[in-house]
Coordinates of C-alpha atoms in Angstrom, one line a residue:
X1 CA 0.0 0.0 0.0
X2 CA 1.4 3.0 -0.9
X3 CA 1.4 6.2 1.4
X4 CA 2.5 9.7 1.0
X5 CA 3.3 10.3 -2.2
X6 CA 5.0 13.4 -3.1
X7 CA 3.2 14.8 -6.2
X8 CA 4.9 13.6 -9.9
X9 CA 5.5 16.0 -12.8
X10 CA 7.3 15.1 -15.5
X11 CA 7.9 17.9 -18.1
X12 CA 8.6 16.9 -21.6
X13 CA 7.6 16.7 -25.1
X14 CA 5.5 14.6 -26.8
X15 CA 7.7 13.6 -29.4
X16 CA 10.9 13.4 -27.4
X17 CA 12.6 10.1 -26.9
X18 CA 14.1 10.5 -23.7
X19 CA 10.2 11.8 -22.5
X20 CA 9.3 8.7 -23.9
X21 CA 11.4 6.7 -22.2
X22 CA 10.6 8.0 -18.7
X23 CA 6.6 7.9 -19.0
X24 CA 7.2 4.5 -19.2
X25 CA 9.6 4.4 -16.2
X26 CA 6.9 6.2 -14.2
X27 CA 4.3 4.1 -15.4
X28 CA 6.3 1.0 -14.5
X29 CA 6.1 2.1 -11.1
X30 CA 2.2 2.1 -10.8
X31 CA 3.4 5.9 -9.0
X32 CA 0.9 8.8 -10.2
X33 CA 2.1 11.3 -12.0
X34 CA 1.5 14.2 -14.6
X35 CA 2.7 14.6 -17.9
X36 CA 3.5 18.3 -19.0
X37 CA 4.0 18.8 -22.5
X38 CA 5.7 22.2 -22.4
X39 CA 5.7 22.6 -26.2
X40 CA 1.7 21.8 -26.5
X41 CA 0.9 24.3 -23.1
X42 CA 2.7 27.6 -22.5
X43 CA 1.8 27.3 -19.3
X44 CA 3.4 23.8 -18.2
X45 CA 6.9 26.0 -20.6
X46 CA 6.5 28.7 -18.2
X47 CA 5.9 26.3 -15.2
X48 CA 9.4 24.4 -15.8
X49 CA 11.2 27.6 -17.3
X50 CA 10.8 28.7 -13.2
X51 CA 12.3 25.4 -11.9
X52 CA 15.9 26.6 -13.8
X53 CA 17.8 30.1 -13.2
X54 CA 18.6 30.5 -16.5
X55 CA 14.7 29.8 -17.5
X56 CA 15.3 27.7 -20.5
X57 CA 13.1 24.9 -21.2
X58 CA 15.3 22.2 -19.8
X59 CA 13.7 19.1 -20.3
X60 CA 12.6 15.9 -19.6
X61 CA 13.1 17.3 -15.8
X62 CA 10.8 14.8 -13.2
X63 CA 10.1 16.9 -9.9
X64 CA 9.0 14.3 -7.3
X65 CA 7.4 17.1 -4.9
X66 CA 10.5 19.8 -4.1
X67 CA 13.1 17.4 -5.5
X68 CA 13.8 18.4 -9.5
X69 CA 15.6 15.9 -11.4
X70 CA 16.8 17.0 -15.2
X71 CA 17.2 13.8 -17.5
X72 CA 18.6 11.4 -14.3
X73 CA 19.8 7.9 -15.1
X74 CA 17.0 5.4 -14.3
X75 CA 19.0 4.0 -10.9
X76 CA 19.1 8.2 -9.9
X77 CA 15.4 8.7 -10.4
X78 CA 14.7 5.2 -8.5
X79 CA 17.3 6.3 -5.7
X80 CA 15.0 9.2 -4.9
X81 CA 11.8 7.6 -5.4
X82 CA 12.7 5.5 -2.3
X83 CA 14.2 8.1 -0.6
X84 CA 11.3 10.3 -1.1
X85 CA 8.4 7.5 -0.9
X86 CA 9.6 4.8 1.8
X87 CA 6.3 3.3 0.9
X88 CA 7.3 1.8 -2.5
X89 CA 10.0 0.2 -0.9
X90 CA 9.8 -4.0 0.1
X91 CA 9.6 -4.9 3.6
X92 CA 11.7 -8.6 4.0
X93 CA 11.7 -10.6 6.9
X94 CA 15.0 -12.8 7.9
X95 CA 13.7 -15.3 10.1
X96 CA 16.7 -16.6 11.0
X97 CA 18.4 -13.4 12.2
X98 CA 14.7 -12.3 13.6
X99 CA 14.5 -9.0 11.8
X100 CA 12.1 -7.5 9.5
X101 CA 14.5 -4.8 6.9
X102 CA 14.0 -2.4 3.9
X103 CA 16.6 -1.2 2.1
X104 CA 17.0 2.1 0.7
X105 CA 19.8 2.3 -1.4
X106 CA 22.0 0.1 -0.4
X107 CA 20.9 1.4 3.7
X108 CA 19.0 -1.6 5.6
X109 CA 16.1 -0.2 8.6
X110 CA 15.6 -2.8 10.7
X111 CA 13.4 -4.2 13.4
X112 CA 14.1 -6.6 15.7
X113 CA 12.4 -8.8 17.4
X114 CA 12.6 -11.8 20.1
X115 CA 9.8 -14.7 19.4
X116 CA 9.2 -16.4 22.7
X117 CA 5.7 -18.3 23.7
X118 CA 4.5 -18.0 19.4
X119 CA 4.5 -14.0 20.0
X120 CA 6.7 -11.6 18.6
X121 CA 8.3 -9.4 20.8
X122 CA 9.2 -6.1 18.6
X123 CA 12.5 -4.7 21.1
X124 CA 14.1 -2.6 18.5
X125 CA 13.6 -0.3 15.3
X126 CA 16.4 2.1 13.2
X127 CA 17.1 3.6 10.4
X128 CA 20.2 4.6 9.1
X129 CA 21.0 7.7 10.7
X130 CA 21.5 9.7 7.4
X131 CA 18.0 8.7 6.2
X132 CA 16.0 10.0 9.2
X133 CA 13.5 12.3 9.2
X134 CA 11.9 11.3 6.0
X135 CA 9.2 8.6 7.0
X136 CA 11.0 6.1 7.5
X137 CA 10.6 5.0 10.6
X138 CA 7.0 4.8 10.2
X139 CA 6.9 3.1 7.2
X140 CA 9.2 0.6 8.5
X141 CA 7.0 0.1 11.4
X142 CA 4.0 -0.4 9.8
X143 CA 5.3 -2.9 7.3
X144 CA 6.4 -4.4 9.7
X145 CA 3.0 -4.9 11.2
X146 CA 1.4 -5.8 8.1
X147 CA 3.6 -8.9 7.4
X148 CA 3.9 -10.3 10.4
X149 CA -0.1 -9.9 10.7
X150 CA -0.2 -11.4 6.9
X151 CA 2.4 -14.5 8.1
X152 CA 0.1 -15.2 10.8
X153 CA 2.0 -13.7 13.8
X154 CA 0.6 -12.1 17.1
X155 CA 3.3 -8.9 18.2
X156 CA 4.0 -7.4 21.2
X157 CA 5.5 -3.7 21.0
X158 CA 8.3 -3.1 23.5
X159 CA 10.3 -0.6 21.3
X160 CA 9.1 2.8 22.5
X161 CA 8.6 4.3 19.0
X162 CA 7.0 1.0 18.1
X163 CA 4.4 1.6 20.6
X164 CA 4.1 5.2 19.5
X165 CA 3.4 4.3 15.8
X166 CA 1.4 1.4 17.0
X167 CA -0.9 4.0 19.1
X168 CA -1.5 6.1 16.8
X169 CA -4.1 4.0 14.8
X170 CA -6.8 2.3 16.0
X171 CA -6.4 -1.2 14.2
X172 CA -2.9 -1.6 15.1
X173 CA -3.7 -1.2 18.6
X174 CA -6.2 -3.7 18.8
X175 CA -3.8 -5.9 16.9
X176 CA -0.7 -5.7 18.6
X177 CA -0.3 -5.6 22.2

């Protein structure tokens, strides 16, 4: 399930290649976004001509809400697509080290866990120090709740900002103790 998404502009041409190539990028990634022709609408021109300094019509450029992008390799414009939307990104869990992770760019978020009496007990959550303050955390967290509620699992939240998260919504707090 996808949460907070950062509004999606691309602005191109129709009959540009390279536009080409990234409408179907975006559209690969089920993501919404917008599609500005700037040589059909003056105003979507004048729109991207005030993204640049030198106001030239510098395009394909993708803004992924404040972040603006001009022609990025395809591993670039993914790199901040997870950055900027943690909820794209795949929660795995590694029974065997008892952890649930996501990794963003290369960065693994964690939670641990201790399984005693068939109940999870959630004891720790981080995320890669550099990456705070973006979502995260939360994301992470609630993941983490939905597969271990889709694998069957019953949780216990000792982390203190596992509880917090878990709080803040009703059907996690009837789910998790």
């Amino acid at each position: 399930m996808l949460r907070n998404v950062p509004e999606i502009k691309l602005y191109g041409a129709d009959g540009c290649h390279k536009t080409r190539y990234y409408q179907l990028v975006l559209e690969s990634t089920r993501l919404p976004f917008a599609f500005l022709d700037v040589e059909a609408d003056e105003g979507h021109a004048s729109e991207l001509r005030s993204l640049y300094t030198n106001g030239k019509l510098n395009f394909p450029t993708i803004t992924i809400g404040r972040k603006k992008l001009r022609n990025p390799y395809k591993d670039e414009l993914f790199k901040w697509l997870h950055k900027l939307i943690p909820s794209m990104l795949e929660i795995k869990h590694d029974k065997e080290a008892q952890k649930f992770t996501m990794d963003i760019n290369g960065e693994e978020a964690r939670v641990e866990y201790n399984l005693r009496d068939g109940k999870m007990y959630l004891v720790h959550s981080e995320v890669p120090y550099q990456l705070r303050g973006r979502g995260i955390g939360k994301e992470l967290v609630l993941k983490t709740f939905e597969k271990l509620t889709e694998e069957g699992y019953k949780a216990v939240a000792i982390c203190t900002y596992i509880k917090a998260i878990k709080n803040r919504d009703p059907k996690w707090k009837e789910i998790i103790e």
